[in-house]
Tab-separated table of C-alpha atoms in Angstrom:
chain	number	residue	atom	x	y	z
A	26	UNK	CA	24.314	75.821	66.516
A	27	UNK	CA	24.043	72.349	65.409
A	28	UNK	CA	23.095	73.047	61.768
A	29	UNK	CA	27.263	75.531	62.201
A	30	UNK	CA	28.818	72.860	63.422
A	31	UNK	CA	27.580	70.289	60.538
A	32	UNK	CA	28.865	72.772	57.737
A	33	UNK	CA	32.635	73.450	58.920
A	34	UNK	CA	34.988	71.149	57.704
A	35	UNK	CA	36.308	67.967	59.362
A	36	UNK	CA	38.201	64.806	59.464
A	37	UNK	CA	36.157	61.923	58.786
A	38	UNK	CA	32.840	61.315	57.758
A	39	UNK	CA	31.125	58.864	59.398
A	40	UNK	CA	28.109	56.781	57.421
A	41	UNK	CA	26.019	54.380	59.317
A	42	UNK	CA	22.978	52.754	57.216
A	43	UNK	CA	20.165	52.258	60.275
A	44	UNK	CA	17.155	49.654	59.544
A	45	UNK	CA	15.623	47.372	62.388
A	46	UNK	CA	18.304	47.524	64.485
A	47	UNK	CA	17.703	48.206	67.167
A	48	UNK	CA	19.176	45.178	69.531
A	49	UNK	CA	22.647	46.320	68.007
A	50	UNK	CA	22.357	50.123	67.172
A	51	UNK	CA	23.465	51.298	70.582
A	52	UNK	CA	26.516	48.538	70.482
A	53	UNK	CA	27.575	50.554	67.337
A	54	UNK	CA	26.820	53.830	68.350
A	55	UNK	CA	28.675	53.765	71.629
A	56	UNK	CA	31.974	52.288	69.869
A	57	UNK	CA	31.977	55.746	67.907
A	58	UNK	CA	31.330	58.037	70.836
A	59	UNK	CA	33.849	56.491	72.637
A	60	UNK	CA	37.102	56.920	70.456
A	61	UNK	CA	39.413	58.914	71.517
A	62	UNK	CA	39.681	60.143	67.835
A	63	UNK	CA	37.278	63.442	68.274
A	64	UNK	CA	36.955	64.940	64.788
A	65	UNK	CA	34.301	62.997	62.999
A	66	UNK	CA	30.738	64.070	62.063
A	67	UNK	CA	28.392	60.721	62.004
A	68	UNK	CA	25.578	60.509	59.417
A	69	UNK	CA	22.850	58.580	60.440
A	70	UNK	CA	20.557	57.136	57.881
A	71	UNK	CA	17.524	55.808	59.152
A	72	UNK	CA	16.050	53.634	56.275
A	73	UNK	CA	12.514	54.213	57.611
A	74	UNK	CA	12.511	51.747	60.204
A	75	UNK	CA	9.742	50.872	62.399
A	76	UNK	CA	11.368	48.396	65.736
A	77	UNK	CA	12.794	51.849	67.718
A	78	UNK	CA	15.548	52.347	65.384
A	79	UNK	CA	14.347	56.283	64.825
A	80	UNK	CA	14.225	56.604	68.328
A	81	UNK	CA	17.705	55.358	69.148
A	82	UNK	CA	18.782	57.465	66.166
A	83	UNK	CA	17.114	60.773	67.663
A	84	UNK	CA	18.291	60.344	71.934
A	85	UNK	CA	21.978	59.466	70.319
A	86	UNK	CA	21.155	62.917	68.571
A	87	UNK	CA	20.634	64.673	71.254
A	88	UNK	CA	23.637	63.272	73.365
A	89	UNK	CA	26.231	64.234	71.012
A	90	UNK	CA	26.019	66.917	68.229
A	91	UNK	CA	28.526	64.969	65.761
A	92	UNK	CA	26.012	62.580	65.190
A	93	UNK	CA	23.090	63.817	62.896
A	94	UNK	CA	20.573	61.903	61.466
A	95	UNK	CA	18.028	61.690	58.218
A	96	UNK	CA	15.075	60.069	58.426
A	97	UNK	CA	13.902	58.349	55.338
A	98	UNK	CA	9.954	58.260	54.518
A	99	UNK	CA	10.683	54.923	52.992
A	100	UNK	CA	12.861	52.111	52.775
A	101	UNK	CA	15.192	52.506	49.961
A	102	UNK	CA	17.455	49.695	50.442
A	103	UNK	CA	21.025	50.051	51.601
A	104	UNK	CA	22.744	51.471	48.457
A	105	UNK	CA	20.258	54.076	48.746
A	106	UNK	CA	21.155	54.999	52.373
A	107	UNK	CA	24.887	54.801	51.614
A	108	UNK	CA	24.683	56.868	48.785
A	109	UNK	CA	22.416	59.691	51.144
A	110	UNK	CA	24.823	59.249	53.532
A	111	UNK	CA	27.749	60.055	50.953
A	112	UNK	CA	25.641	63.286	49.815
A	113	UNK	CA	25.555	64.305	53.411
A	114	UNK	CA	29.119	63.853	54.042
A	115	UNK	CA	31.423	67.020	55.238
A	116	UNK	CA	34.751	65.608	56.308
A	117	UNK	CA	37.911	65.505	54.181
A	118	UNK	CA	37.661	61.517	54.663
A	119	UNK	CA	34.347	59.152	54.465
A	120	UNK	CA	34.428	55.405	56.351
A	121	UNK	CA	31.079	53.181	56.453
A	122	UNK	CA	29.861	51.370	59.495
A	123	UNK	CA	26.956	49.080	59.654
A	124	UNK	CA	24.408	49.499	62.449
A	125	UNK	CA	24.890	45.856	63.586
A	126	UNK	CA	28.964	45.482	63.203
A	127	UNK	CA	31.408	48.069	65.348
A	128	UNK	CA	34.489	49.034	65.687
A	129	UNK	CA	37.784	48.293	68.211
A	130	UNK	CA	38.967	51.035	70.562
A	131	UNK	CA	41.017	53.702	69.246
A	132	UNK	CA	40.693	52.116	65.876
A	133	UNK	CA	40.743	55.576	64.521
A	134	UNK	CA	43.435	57.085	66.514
A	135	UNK	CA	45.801	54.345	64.958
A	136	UNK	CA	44.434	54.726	61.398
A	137	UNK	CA	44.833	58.787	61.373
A	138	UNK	CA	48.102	58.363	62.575
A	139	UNK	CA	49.208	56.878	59.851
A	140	UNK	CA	46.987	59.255	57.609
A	141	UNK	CA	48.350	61.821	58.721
A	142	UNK	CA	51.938	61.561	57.755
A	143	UNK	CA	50.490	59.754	54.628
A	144	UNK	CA	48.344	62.547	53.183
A	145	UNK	CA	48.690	60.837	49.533
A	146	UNK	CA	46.776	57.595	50.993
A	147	UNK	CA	43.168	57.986	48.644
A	148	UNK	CA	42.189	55.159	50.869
A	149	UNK	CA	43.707	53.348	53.649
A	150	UNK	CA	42.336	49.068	54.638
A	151	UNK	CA	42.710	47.957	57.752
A	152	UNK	CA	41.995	44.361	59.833
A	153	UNK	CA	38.504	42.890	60.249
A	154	UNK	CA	36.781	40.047	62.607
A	155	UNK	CA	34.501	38.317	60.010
A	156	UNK	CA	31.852	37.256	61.214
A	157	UNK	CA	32.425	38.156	64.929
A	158	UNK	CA	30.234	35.834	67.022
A	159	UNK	CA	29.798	32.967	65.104
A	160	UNK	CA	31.700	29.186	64.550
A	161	UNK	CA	32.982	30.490	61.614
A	162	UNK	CA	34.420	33.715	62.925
A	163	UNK	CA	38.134	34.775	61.528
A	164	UNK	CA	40.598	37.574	62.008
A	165	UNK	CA	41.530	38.791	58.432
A	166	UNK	CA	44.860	40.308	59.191
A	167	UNK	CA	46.492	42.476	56.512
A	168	UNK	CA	50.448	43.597	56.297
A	169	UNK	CA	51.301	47.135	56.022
A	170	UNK	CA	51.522	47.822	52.182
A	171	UNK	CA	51.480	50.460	49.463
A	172	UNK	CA	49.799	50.120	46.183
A	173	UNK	CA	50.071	52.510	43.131
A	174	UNK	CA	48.798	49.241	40.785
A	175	UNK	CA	45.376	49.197	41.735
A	176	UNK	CA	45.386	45.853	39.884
A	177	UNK	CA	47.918	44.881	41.804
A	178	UNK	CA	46.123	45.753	44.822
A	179	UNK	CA	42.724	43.512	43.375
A	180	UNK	CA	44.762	40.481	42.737
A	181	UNK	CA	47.688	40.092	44.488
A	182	UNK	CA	46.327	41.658	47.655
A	183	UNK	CA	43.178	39.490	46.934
A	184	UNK	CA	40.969	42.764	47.549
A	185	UNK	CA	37.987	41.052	45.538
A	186	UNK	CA	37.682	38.427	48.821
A	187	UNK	CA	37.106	41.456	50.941
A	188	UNK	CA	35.818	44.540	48.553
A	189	UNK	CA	33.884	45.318	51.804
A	190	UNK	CA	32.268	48.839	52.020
A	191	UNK	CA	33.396	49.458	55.875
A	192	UNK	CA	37.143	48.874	57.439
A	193	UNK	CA	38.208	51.102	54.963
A	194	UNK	CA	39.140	55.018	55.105
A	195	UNK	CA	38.412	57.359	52.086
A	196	UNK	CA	39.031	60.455	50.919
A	197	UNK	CA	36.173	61.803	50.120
A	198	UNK	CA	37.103	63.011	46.619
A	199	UNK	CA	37.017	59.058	45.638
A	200	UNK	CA	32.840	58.976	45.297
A	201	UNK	CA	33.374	61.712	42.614
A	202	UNK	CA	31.221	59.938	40.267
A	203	UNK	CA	30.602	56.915	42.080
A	204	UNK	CA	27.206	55.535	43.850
A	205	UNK	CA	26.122	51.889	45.011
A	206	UNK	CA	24.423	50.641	42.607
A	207	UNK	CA	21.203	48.960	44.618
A	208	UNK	CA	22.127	45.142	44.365
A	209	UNK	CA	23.163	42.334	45.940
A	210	UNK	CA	26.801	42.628	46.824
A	211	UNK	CA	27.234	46.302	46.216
A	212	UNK	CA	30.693	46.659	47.466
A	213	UNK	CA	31.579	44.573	44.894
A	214	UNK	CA	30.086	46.398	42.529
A	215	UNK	CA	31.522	49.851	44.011
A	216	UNK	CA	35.092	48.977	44.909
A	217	UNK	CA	36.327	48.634	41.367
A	218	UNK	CA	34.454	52.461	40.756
A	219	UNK	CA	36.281	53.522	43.587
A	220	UNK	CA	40.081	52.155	42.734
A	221	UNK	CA	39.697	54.208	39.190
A	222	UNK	CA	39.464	57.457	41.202
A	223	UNK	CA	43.054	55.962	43.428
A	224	UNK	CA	46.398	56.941	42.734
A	225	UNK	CA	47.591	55.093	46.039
A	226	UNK	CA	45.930	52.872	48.384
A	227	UNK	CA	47.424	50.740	51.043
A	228	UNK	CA	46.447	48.187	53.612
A	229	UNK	CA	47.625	48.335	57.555
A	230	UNK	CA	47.637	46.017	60.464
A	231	UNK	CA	46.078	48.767	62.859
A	232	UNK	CA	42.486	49.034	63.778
A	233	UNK	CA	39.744	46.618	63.806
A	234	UNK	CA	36.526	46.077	62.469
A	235	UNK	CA	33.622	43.804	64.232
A	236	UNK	CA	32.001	42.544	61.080
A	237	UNK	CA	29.475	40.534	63.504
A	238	UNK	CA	27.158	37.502	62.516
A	239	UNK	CA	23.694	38.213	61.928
A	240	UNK	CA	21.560	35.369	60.703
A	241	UNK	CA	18.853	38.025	59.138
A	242	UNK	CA	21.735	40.190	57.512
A	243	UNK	CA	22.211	40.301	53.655
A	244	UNK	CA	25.131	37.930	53.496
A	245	UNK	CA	23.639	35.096	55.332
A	246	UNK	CA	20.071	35.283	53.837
A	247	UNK	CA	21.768	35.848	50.555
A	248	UNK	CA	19.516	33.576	47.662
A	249	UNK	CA	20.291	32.541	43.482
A	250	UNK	CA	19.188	35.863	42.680
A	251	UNK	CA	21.807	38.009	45.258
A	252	UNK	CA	24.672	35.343	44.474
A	253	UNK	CA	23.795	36.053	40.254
A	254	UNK	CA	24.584	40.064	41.371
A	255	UNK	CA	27.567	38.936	42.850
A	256	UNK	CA	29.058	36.862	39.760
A	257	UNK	CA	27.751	40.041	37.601
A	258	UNK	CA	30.175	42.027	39.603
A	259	UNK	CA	33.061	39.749	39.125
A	260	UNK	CA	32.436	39.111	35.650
A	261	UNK	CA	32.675	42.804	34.923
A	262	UNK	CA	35.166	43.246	36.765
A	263	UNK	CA	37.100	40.718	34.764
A	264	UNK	CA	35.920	41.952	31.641
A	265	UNK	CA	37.505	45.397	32.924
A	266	UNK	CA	41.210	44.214	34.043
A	267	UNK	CA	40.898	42.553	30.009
A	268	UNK	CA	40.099	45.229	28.422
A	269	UNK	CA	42.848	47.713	30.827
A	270	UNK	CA	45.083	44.479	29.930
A	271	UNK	CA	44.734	45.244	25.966
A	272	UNK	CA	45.295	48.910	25.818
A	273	UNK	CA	48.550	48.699	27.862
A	274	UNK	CA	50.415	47.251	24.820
A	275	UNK	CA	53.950	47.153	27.250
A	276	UNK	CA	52.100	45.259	29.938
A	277	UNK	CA	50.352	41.211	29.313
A	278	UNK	CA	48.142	39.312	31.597
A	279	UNK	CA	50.919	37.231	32.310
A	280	UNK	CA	52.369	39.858	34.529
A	281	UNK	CA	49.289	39.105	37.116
A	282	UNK	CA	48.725	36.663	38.855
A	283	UNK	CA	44.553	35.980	38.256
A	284	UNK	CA	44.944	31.815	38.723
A	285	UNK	CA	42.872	32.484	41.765
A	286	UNK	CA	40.869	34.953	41.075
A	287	UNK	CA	39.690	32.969	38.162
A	288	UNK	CA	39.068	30.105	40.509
A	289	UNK	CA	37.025	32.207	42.677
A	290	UNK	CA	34.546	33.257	40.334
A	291	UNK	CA	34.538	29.950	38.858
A	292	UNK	CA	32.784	28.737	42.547
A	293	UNK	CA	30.585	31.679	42.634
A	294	UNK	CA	29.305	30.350	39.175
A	295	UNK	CA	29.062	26.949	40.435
A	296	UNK	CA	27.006	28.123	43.532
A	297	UNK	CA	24.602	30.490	41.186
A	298	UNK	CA	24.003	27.234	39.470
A	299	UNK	CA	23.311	25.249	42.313
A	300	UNK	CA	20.775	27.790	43.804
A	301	UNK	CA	18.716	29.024	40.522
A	302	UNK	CA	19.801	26.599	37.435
A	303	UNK	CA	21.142	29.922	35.427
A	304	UNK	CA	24.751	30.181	33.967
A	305	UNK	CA	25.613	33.758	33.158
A	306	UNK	CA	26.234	34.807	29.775
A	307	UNK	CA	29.006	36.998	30.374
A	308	UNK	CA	30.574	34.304	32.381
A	309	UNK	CA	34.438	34.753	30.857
A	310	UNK	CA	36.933	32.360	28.905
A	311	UNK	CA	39.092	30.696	31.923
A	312	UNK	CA	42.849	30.069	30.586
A	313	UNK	CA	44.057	28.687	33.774
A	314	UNK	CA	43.908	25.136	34.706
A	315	UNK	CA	46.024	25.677	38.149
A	316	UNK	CA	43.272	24.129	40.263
A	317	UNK	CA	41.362	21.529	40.432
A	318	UNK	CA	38.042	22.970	39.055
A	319	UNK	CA	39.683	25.186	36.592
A	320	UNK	CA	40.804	21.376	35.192
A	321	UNK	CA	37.607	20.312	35.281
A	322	UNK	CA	36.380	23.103	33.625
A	323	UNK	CA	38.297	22.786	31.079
A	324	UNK	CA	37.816	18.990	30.474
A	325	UNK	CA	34.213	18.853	31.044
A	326	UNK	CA	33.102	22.593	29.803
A	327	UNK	CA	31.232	24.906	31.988
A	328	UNK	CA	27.870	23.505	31.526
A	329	UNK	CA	28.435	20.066	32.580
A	330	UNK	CA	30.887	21.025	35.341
A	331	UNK	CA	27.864	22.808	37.023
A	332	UNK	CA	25.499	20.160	36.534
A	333	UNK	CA	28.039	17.952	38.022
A	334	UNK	CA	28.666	20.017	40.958
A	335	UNK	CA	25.034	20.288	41.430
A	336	UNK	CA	24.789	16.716	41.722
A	337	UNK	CA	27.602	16.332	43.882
A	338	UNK	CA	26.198	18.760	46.293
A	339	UNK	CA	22.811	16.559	46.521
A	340	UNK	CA	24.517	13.410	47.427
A	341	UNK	CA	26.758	14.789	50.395
């Protein structure tokens, strides 16, 4: 009966990467269950872990049949369990929720009401408590907006600050070609993948995702090596938005706005350099000089502007 139910058709796909969570799984789990929103199927991915994580997995299993879960033999990483996850997925939409972050009441009552009547949405944003339970915790709020430039959406709507893989709604047609690529930083990586296969995608000020601080998690733990994946995935994706830039003779990178974009990879250089000595040979030509570093970078050159940040950092 299960096995039926798994291979009709459905709303949303739900994909939750599972490895030594257990303190928070059941947190997670429950925030699922108890939406009002009924038509989702969750996928389960237990990334072989070993702290009770399987067995959370399996009673959660048994209590409700949308859940289903796949046991991994062994740890693959979580790319690998997104991208299993993905493969698994039935429902006409796919969202991502990590086993240690959760989601607001009726978070996906709100969003599918506004799917609904917007059935040409390929993916819908919506609000997210960074780093829930922390100092630095902050609401990022977003207004209710339609893109068709995903450009547009990248820069102006600053999506590279939050390319996050969860508060976000897909259809599911959007992976068509598309897997996390097993680094550091993977959204980053993915999101730009993911706005090729986008006609329209807008933001929303419904919802809420609990992106909650864990000092073992990825970001926080993050060393040289992780923050070099995440200026490879920025400088790409600059070298992309050029290259779109040159073959649409009627448009010029005037028309965008990238001043701060450039600035932000600019510090992600600066920090690579700080934590492993290694400049990136991709790193691009910066026209701007609208901040303060940008000038700097300019007047000094890249080189010396990380040595001198470097330095800067040791004396504080």
């Amino acid at each position: 009966m299960q096995n039926i139910y798994y291979l009709c058709s459905m709303k949303l796909s739900i994909v939750i990467p599972v490895y030594q969570v257990a303190d928070t799984l059941p947190r997670c789990l429950d925030s699922i269950a108890n939406q009002s929103f009924r038509d989702w199927q969750g996928i389960l991915v237990d990334d072989a872990s070993t702290d009770g994580s399987s067995e959370i997995c399996d009673d959660y299993v048994k209590q409700d049949r949308r859940f289903q879960v796949v046991h991994l033999k062994r740890n693959g990483g979580l790319s690998y369990a997104r991208n299993i996850g993905i493969s698994k997925a039935r429902g006409e939409y796919i969202t991502f929720i990590d086993s240690d972050d959760y989601i607001a009441d009726e978070s996906f009552k709100t969003l599918f009401e506004i799917i609904n009547t917007r059935p040409d949405y390929d993916m819908l944003e919506y609000p997210v408590y960074e780093h829930y339970g922390s100092k630095k915790r902050n609401r990022l709020q977003f207004q209710r907006k339609d893109y068709t430039d995903m450009l547009s959406y990248w820069l102006e709507g600053e999506a590279y600050k939050h390319a996050y893989a969860w508060n976000k709604i897909y259809k599911r047609e959007v992976f068509k070609g598309v897997k996390y690529p097993g680094k550091a930083f993977e959204d980053v990586f993915t999101l730009p993948a993911i706005l090729k296969n986008c006609r329209r995608v807008a933001t929303t000020d419904v919802g809420l995702y609990y992106y909650c601080f864990n000092p073992k998690g990825i970001t926080e733990t993050a060393n040289g090596k992780d923050l070099a994946h995440l200026l490879e995935a920025h400088t790409r994706a600059i070298s992309n938005i050029r290259r779109k830039l040159r073959r649409k003779r009627h448009k010029n990178q005037a028309e965008y706005d990238m001043k701060d974009y450039y600035a932000h990879v600019l510090n992600i250089q600066l920090d690579v350099y700080r934590a492993r000595g290694t400049i990136s040979k991709y790193f691009p030509i910066l026209p701007y000089k609208h901040t303060f570093k940008l000038k700097l970078l300019h007047l000094f050159g890249l080189k010396r502007l990380c040595k001198l940040h470097k330095i800067f950092h040791r004396l504080r």
